[in-house]
Coordinates of C-alpha atoms and ligand atoms in Angstrom, one line a residue:
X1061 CA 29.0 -26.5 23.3
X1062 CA 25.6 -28.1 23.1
X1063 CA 24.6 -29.8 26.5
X1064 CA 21.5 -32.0 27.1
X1065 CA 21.3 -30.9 30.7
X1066 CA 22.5 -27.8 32.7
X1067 CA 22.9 -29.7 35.9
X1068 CA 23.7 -33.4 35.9
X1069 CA 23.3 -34.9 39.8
X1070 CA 25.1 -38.0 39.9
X1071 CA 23.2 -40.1 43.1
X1072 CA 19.6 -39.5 44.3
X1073 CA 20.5 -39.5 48.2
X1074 CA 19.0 -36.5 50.4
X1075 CA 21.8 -34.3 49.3
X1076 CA 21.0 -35.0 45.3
X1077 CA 17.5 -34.8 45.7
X1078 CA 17.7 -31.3 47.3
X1079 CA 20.0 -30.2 45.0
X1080 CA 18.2 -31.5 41.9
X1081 CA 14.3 -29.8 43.0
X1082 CA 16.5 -26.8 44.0
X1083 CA 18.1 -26.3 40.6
X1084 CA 14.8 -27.6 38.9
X1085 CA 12.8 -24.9 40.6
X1086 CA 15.4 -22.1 39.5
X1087 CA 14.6 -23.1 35.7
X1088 CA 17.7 -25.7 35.0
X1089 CA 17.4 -28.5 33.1
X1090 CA 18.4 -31.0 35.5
X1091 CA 18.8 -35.1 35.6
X1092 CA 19.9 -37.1 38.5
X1093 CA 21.2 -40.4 38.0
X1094 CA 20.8 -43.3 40.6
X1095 CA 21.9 -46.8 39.9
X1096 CA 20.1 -48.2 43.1
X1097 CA 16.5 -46.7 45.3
X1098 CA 16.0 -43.4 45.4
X1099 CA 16.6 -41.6 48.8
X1100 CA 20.0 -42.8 49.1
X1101 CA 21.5 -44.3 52.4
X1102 CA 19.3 -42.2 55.0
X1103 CA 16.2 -43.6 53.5
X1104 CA 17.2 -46.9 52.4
X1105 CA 20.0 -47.9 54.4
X1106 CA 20.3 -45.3 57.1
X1107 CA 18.7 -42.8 59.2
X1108 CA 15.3 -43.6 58.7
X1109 CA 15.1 -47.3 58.9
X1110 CA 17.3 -47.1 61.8
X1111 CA 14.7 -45.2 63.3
X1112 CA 12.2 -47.5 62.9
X1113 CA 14.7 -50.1 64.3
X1114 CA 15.6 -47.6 67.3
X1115 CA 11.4 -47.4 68.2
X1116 CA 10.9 -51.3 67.7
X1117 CA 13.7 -52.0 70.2
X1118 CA 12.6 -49.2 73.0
X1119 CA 9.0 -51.3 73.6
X1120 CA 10.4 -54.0 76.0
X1121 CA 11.9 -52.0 78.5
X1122 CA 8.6 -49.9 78.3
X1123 CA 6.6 -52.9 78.8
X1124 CA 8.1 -53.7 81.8
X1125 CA 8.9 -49.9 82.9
X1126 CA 4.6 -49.9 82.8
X1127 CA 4.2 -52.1 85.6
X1128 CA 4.9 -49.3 88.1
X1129 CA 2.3 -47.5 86.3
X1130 CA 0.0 -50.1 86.8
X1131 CA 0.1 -52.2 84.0
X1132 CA 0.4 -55.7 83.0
X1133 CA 1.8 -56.9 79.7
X1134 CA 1.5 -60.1 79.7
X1135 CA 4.3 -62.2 78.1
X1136 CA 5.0 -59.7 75.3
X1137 CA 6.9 -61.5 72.5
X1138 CA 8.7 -59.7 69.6
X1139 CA 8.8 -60.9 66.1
X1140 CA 11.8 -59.7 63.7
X1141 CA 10.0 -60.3 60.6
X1142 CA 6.9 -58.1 60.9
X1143 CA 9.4 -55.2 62.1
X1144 CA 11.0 -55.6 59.0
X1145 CA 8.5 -56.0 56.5
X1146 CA 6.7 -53.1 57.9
X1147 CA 9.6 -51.1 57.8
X1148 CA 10.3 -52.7 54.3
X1149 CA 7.0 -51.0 53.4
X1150 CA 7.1 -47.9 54.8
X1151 CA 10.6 -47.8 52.8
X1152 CA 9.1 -48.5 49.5
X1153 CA 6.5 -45.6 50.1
X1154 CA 9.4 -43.0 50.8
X1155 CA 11.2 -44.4 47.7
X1156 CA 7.8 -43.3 45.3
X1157 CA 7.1 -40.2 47.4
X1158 CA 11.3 -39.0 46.3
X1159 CA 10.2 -40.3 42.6
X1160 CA 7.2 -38.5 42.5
X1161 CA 9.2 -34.8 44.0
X1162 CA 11.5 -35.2 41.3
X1163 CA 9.0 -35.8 38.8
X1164 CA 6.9 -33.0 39.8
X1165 CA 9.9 -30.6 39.8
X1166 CA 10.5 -31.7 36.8
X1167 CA 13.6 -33.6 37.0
X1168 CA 14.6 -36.1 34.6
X1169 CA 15.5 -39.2 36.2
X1170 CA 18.2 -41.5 34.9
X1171 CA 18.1 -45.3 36.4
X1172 CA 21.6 -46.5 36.2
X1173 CA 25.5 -46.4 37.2
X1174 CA 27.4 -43.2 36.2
X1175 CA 30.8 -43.4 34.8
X1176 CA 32.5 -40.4 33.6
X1177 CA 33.5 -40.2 30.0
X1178 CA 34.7 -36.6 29.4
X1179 CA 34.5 -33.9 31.8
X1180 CA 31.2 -33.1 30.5
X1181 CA 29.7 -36.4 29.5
X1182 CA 28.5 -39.1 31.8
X1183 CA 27.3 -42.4 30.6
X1184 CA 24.5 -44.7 31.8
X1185 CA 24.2 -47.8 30.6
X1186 CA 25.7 -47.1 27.0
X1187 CA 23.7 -43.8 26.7
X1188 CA 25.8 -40.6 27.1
X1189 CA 24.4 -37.5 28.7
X1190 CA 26.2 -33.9 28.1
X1191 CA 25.9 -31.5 30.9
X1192 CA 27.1 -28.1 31.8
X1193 CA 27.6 -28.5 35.2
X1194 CA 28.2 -31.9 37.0
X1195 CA 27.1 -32.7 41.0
X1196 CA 28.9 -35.8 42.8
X1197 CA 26.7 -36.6 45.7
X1198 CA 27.5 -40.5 45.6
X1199 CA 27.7 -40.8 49.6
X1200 CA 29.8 -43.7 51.0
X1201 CA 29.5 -47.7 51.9
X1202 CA 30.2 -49.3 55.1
X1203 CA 34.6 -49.4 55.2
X1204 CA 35.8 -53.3 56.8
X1205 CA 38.9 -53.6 58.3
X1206 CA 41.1 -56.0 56.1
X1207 CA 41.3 -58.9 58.5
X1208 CA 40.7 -63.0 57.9
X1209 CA 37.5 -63.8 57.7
X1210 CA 36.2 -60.5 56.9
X1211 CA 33.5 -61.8 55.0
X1212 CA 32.0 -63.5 57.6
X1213 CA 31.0 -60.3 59.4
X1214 CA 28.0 -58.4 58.2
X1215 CA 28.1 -54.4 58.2
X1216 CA 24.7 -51.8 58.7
X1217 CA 23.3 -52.9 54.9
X1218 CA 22.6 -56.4 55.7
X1219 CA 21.7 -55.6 59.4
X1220 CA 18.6 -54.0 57.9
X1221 CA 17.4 -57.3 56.2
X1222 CA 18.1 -60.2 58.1
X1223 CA 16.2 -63.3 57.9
X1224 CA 16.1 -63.9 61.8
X1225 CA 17.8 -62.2 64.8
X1226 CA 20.5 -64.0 66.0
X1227 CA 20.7 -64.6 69.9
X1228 CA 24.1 -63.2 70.0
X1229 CA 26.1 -60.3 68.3
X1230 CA 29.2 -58.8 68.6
X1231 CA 29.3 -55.3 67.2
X1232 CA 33.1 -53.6 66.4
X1233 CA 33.5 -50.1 66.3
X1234 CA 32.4 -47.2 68.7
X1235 CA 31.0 -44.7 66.4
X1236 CA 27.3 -43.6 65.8
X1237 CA 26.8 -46.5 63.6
X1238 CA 28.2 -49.3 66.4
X1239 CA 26.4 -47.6 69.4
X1240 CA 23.0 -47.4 67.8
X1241 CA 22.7 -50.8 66.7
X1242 CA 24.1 -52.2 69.7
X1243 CA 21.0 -50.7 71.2
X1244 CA 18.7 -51.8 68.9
X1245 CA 19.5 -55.7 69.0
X1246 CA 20.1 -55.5 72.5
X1247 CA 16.3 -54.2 72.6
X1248 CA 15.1 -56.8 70.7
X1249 CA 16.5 -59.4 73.2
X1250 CA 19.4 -60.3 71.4
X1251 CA 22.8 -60.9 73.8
X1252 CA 25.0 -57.7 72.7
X1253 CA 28.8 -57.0 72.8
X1254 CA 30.1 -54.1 71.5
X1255 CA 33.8 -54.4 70.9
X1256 CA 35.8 -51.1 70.2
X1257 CA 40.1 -49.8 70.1
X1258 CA 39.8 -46.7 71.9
X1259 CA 39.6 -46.4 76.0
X1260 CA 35.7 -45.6 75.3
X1261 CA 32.9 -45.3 73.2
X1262 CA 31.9 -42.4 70.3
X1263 CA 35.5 -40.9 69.9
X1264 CA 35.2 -36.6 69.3
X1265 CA 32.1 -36.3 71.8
X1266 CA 32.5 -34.8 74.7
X1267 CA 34.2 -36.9 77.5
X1268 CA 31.7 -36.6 80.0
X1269 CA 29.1 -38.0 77.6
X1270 CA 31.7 -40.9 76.5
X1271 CA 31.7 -42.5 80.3
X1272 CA 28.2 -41.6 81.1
X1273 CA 26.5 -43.3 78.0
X1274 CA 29.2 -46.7 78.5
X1275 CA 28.1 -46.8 82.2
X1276 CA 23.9 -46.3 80.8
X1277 CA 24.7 -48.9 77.9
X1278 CA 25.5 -51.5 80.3
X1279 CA 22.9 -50.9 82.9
X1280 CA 20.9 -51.6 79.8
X1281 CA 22.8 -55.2 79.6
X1282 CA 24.9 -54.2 76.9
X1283 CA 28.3 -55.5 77.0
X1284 CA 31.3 -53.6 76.2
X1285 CA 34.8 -54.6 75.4
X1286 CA 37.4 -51.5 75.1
X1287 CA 40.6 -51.9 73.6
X1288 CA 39.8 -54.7 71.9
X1289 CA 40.8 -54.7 68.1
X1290 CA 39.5 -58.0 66.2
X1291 CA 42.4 -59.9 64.1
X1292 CA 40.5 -62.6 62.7
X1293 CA 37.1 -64.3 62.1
X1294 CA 36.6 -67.9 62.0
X1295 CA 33.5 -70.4 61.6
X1296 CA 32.7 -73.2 63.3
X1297 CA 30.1 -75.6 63.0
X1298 CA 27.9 -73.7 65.1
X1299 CA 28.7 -70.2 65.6
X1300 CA 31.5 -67.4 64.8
X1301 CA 34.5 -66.8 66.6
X1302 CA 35.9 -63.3 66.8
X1303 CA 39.9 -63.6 67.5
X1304 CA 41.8 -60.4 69.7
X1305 CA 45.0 -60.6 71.2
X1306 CA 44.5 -62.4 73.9
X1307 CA 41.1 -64.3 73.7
X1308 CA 38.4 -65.2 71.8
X1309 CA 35.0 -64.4 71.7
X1310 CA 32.0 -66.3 70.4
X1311 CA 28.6 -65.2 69.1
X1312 CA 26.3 -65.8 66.0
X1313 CA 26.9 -62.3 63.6
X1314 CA 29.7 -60.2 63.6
X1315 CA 28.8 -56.8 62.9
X1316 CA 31.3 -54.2 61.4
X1317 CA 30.7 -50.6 62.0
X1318 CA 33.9 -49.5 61.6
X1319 CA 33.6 -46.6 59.2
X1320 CA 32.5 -45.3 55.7
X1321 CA 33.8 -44.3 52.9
X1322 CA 33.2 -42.2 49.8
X1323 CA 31.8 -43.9 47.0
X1324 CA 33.9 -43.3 43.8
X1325 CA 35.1 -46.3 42.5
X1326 CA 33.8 -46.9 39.0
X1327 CA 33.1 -43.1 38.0
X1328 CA 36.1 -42.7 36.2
X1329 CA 37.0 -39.5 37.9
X1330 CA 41.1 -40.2 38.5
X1331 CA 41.7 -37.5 35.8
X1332 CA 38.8 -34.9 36.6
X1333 CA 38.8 -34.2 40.6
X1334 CA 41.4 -34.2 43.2
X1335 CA 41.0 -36.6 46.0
X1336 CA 42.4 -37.2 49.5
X1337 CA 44.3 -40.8 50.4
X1338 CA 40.8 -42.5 51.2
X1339 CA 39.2 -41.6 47.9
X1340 CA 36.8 -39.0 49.4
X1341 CA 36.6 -36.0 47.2
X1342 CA 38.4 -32.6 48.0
X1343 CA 35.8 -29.5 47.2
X1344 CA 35.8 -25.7 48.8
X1345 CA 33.4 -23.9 50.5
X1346 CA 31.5 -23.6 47.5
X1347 CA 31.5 -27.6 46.8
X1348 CA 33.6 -27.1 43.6
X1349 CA 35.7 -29.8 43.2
X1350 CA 39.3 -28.9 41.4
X1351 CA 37.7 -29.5 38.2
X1352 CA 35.7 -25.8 37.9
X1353 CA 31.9 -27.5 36.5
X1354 CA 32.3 -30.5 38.7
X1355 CA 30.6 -30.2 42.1
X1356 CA 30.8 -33.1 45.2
X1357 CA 28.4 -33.0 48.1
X1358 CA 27.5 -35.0 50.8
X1359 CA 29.7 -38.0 52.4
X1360 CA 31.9 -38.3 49.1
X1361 CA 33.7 -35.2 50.1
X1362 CA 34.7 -37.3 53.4
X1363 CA 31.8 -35.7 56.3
X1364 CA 31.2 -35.2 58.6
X1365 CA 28.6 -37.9 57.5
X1366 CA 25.1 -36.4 58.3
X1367 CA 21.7 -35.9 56.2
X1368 CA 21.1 -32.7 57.0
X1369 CA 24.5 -31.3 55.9
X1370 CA 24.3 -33.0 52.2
X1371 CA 20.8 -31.6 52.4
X1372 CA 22.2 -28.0 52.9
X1373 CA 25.2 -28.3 50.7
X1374 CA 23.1 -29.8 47.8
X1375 CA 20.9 -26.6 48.5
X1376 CA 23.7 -24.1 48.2
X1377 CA 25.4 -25.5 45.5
X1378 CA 21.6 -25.3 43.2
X1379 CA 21.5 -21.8 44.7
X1380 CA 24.8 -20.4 44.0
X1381 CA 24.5 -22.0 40.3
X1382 CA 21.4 -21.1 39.0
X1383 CA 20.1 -18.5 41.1
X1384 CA 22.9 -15.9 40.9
X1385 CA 23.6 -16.4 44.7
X1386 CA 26.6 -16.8 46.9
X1387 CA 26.1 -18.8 49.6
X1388 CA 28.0 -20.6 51.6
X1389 CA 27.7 -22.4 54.6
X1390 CA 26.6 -20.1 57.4
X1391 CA 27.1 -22.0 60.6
X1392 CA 30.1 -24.2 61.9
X1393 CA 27.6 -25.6 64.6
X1394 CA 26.7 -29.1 64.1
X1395 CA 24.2 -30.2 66.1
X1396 CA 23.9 -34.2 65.8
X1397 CA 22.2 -36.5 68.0
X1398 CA 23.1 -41.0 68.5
X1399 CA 19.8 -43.0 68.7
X1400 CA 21.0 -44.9 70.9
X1401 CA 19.0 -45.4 74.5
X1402 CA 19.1 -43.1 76.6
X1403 CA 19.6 -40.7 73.4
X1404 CA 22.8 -38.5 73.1
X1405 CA 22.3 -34.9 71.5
X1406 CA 24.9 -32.5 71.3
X1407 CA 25.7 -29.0 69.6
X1408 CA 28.7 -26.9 69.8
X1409 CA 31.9 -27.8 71.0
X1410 CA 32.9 -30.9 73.9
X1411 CA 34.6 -29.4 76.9
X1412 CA 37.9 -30.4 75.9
X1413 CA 37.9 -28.9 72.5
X1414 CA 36.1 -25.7 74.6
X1415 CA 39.1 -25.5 76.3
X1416 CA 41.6 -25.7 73.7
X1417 CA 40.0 -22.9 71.9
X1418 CA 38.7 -20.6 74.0
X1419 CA 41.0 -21.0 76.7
X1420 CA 38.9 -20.3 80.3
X1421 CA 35.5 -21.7 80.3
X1422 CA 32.2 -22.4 83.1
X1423 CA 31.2 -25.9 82.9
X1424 CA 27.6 -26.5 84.5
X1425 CA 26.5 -29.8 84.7
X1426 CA 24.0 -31.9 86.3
X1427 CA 23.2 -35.8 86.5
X1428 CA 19.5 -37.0 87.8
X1429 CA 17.2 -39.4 87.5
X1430 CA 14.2 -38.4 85.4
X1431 CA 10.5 -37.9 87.0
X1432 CA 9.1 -40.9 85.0
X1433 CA 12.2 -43.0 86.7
X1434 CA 10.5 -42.9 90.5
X1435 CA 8.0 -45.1 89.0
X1436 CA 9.6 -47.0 86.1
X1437 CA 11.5 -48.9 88.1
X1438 CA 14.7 -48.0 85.9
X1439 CA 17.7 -47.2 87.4
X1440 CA 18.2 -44.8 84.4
X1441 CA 19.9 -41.7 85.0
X1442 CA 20.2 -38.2 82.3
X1443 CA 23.1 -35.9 81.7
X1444 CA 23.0 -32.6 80.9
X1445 CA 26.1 -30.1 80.4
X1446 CA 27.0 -26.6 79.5
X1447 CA 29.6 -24.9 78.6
X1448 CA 30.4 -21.3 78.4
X1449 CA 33.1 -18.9 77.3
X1450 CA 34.5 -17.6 80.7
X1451 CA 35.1 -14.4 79.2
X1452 CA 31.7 -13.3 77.4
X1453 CA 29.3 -16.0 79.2
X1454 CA 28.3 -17.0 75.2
X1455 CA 27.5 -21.2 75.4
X1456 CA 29.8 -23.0 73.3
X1457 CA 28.4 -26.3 73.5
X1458 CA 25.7 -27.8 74.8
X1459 CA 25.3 -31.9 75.5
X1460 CA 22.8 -34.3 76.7
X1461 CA 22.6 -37.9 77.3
X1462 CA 18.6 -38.7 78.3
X1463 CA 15.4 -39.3 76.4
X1464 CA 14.5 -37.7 73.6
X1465 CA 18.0 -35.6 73.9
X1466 CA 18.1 -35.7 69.9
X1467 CA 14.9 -33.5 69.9
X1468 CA 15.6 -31.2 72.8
X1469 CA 19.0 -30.1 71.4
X1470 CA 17.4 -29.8 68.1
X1471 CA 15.5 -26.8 69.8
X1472 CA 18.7 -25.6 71.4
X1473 CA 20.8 -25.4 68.7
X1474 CA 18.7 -22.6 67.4
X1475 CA 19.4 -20.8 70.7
X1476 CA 23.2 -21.4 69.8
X1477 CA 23.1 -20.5 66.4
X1478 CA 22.0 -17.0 67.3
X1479 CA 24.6 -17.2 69.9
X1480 CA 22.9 -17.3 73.3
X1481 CA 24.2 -16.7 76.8
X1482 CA 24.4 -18.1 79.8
X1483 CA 22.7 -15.5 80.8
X1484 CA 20.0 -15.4 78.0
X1485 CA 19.6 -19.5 79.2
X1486 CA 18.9 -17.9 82.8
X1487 CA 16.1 -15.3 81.9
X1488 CA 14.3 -18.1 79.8
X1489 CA 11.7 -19.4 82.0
X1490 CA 11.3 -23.6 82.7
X1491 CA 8.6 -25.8 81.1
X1492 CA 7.8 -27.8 84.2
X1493 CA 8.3 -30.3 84.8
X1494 CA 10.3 -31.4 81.9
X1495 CA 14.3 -33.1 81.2
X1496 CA 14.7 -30.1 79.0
X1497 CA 14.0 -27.2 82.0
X1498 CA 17.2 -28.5 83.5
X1499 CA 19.2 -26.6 80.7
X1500 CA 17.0 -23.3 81.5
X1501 CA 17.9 -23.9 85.5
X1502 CA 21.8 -25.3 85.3
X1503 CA 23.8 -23.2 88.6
Ligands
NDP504 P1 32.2 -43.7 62.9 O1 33.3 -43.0 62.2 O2 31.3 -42.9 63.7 O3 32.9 -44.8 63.9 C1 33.8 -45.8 63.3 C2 34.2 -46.6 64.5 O4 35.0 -47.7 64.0 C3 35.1 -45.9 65.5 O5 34.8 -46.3 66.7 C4 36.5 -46.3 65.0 O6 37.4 -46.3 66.1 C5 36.3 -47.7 64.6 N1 37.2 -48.3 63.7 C6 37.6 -47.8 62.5 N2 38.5 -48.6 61.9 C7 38.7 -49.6 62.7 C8 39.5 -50.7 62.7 N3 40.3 -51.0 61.7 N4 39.5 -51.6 63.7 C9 38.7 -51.4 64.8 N5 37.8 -50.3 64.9 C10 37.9 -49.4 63.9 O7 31.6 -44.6 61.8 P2 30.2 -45.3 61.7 O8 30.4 -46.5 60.8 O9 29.6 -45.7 63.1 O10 29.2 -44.3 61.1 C11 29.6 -43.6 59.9 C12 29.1 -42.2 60.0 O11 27.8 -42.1 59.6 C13 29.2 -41.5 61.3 O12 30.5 -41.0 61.6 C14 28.2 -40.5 61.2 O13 28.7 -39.3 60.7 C15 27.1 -41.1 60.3 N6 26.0 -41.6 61.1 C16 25.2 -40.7 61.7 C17 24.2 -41.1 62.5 C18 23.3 -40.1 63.2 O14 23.4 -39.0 62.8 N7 22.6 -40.5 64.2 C19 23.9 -42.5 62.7 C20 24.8 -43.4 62.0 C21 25.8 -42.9 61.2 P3 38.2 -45.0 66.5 O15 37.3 -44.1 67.1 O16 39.2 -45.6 67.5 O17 38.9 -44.5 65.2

């Protein structure tokens, strides 16, 4: 069979970029086709952006935190449309910086939605391509409840583009995507609700965390509305109504974070790969879908949703293919971190999922108010906790709520990954004075 590519990637997100240089660099002849800006959702629509958003919002609290440092900011305004047309910017530069990696690697790029025609052959815009081996990494959209008025409500896309900030929002959902952006407007002076079903926020963490970062959110003034699930959304004249059981609830943008999921609609793929109930694409540890060429990656197999996951699948898959290897994934450790304010990071298991699997284990936690704090002014506090295997002392997961708590447990999780002790966390000495010592210093 005569193929014009050995590897066609089907979406240029972080995980199909990876896997495209990767394959590239073993000697494939690869293409990877993208039918909107290259990056994907964590450059475009995601991760980074969001960052941007997350620094942007953090400066009005430090403004006014600086005054028991000594200084005066005097009436500091904010204004929405130089954050995002910088970030707009910075965007566009990350989109030509992915074009030109591909290019250099050597990677054919195919502008264009993917449909498949054959098991083999994919067409773009009324041109088919032939390949030997196929890679889904098509990641997911923003999921919206099916409720009146649906439409009214905006989800994490549009949030990164609007023309003004409104003065009010309610946000529904209490995942990553909810409790980030909740922080972020609320930052930027905008008068915040976050409405979600469960009892509390960022179902699967750690419990501890789930109160501590609630009770921090609305010292912050954020307002939170648990067990509330929204039925309908009407317009009036002058603002949006969100309807629950038994009230109503007015604001200016209705935000939906209530989930993603895989993108496969319009590939064509019913009679190639298996899928699960919610369209996401069933693979096995190799990423091979149940069609043996056909590979998925990334949030189209159904997450957990993260960068750096797609990244290292999209890695392995290039490896195992054209480099003779057999990889798979070597660590079930996740480590994952919520920019919201104070930051969450967390790695290894939560306490109650500790238990359930391990049976007996040491917690060892602390709450305090960070150094910078005695002069801030901020009634901010930090959380740290550990948690050991009773029986061997080995940490099974480690959690923090606190600044910069996404890049102290990036650090950590190294420790895990090689499977540290309590013990070895006791012999390492403190950086002082730091949040991160606590970890090195927990009784
Ligand atoms: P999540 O899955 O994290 O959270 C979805 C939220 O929506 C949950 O609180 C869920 O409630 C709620 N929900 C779902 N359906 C309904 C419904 N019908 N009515 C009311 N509430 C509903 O999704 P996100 O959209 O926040 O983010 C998607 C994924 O993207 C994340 O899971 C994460 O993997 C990734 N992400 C990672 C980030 C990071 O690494 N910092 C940042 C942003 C996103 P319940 O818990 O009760 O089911």
């Amino acid at each position: 069979m005569k193929f014009d590519f050995d590897f066609l990637v089907i979406g240029a997100g972080s995980g199909g970029v990876r896997a495209s240089r990767i394959a590239a660099k073993h000697g494939a002849r690869v293409a990877v086709i993208e039918k909107s800006d290259l990056g994907g959702t964590c450059v475009n629509l995601g991760c980074v952006p969001k960052k941007l958003f997350a620094y942007a919002s953090q400066y009005h609290e430090t403004s006014a935190q600086a005054q028991g440092f000594g200084w005066q900011f005097d009436n500091p305004r904010f204004d929405w449309t130089v954050l995002r047309n910088n970030k707009d910017k910075e965007i566009k530069r990350l989109n030509q910086i992915y074009e030109k990696l591909l290019i250099d690697a050597q990677v054919t790029i195919i502008h264009g939605a993917a449909e498949f025609v054959d098991p083999h052959t994919v067409r773009v815009e009324n041109e088919n391509y032939r390949a030997k081996y196929i890679l889904i990494a098509t990641g997911s959209h923003s999921f919206v409840p099916d409720l009146p008025g649906k439409d009214l409500a905006i989800t994490s896309d549009l949030a990164f583009h609007l023309d003004a900030l409104p003065h009010r929002a309610i946000i529904i959902g209490g995942g990553y995507i909810a409790v980030e952006f909740a922080t972020i407007f609320n930052g930027l002076g905008v008068d915040t609700t976050l409405v979600y079903r469960d009892k509390l926020l960022l179902r699967g963490f750690d419990l501890t965390v789930r109160e501590f970062i609630g009770q921090e959110l609305q010292k912050k003034g954020i307002k939170l509305l648990s067990h509330h699930v929204p039925l309908a959304i009407d317009k009036t004249e002058t603002e949006l109504q969100v309807k629950f059981e038994n009230e109503t609830q007015a604001t200016d943008l209705v935000f939906m974070a209530t989930g993603r999921r895989a993108n496969t609609v319009g590939l064509n793929l019913e009679a190639m790969v298996k899928k699960r109930d919610d369209g996401s694409i069933i693979v096995n540890d190799r990423y091979q879908t149940s069609a043996d060429h056909i590979y998925a990656i990334g949030d189209v197999t159904g997450g957990p949703e993260l960068t750096p996951l797609a990244i290292a699948q999209g890695h392995i898959v290039a490896d195992n293919l054209f480099a003779g290897m057999n990889r798979r994934l070597q660590s079930t450790l996740i480590p994952t971190a919520v920019f919201c304010e104070p930051n969450i990071g967390t790695v290894g298991l939560s306490e109650e999922d500790a238990r359930k699997q391990y049976g007996e284990v040491n917690v060892y936690q602390t709450t305090f108010r960070a150094l910078k704090h005695t002069l801030s002014g901020s009634d901010e506090k930090t959380l740290m906790k550990l948690i050991t295997d009773k029986k061997t002392d080995k940490i099974l997961g480690l959690h923090m709520v606190g600044s910069d708590a996404g890049e102290i447990i990036q650090s950590l999780a190294v420790a895990l990954q090689m499977g540290a002790t309590k013990a070895d966390f006791d012999h390492t000495l403190a950086v002082h004075p730091t949040l991160a010592e606590e970890f090195v210093t927990l009784r």
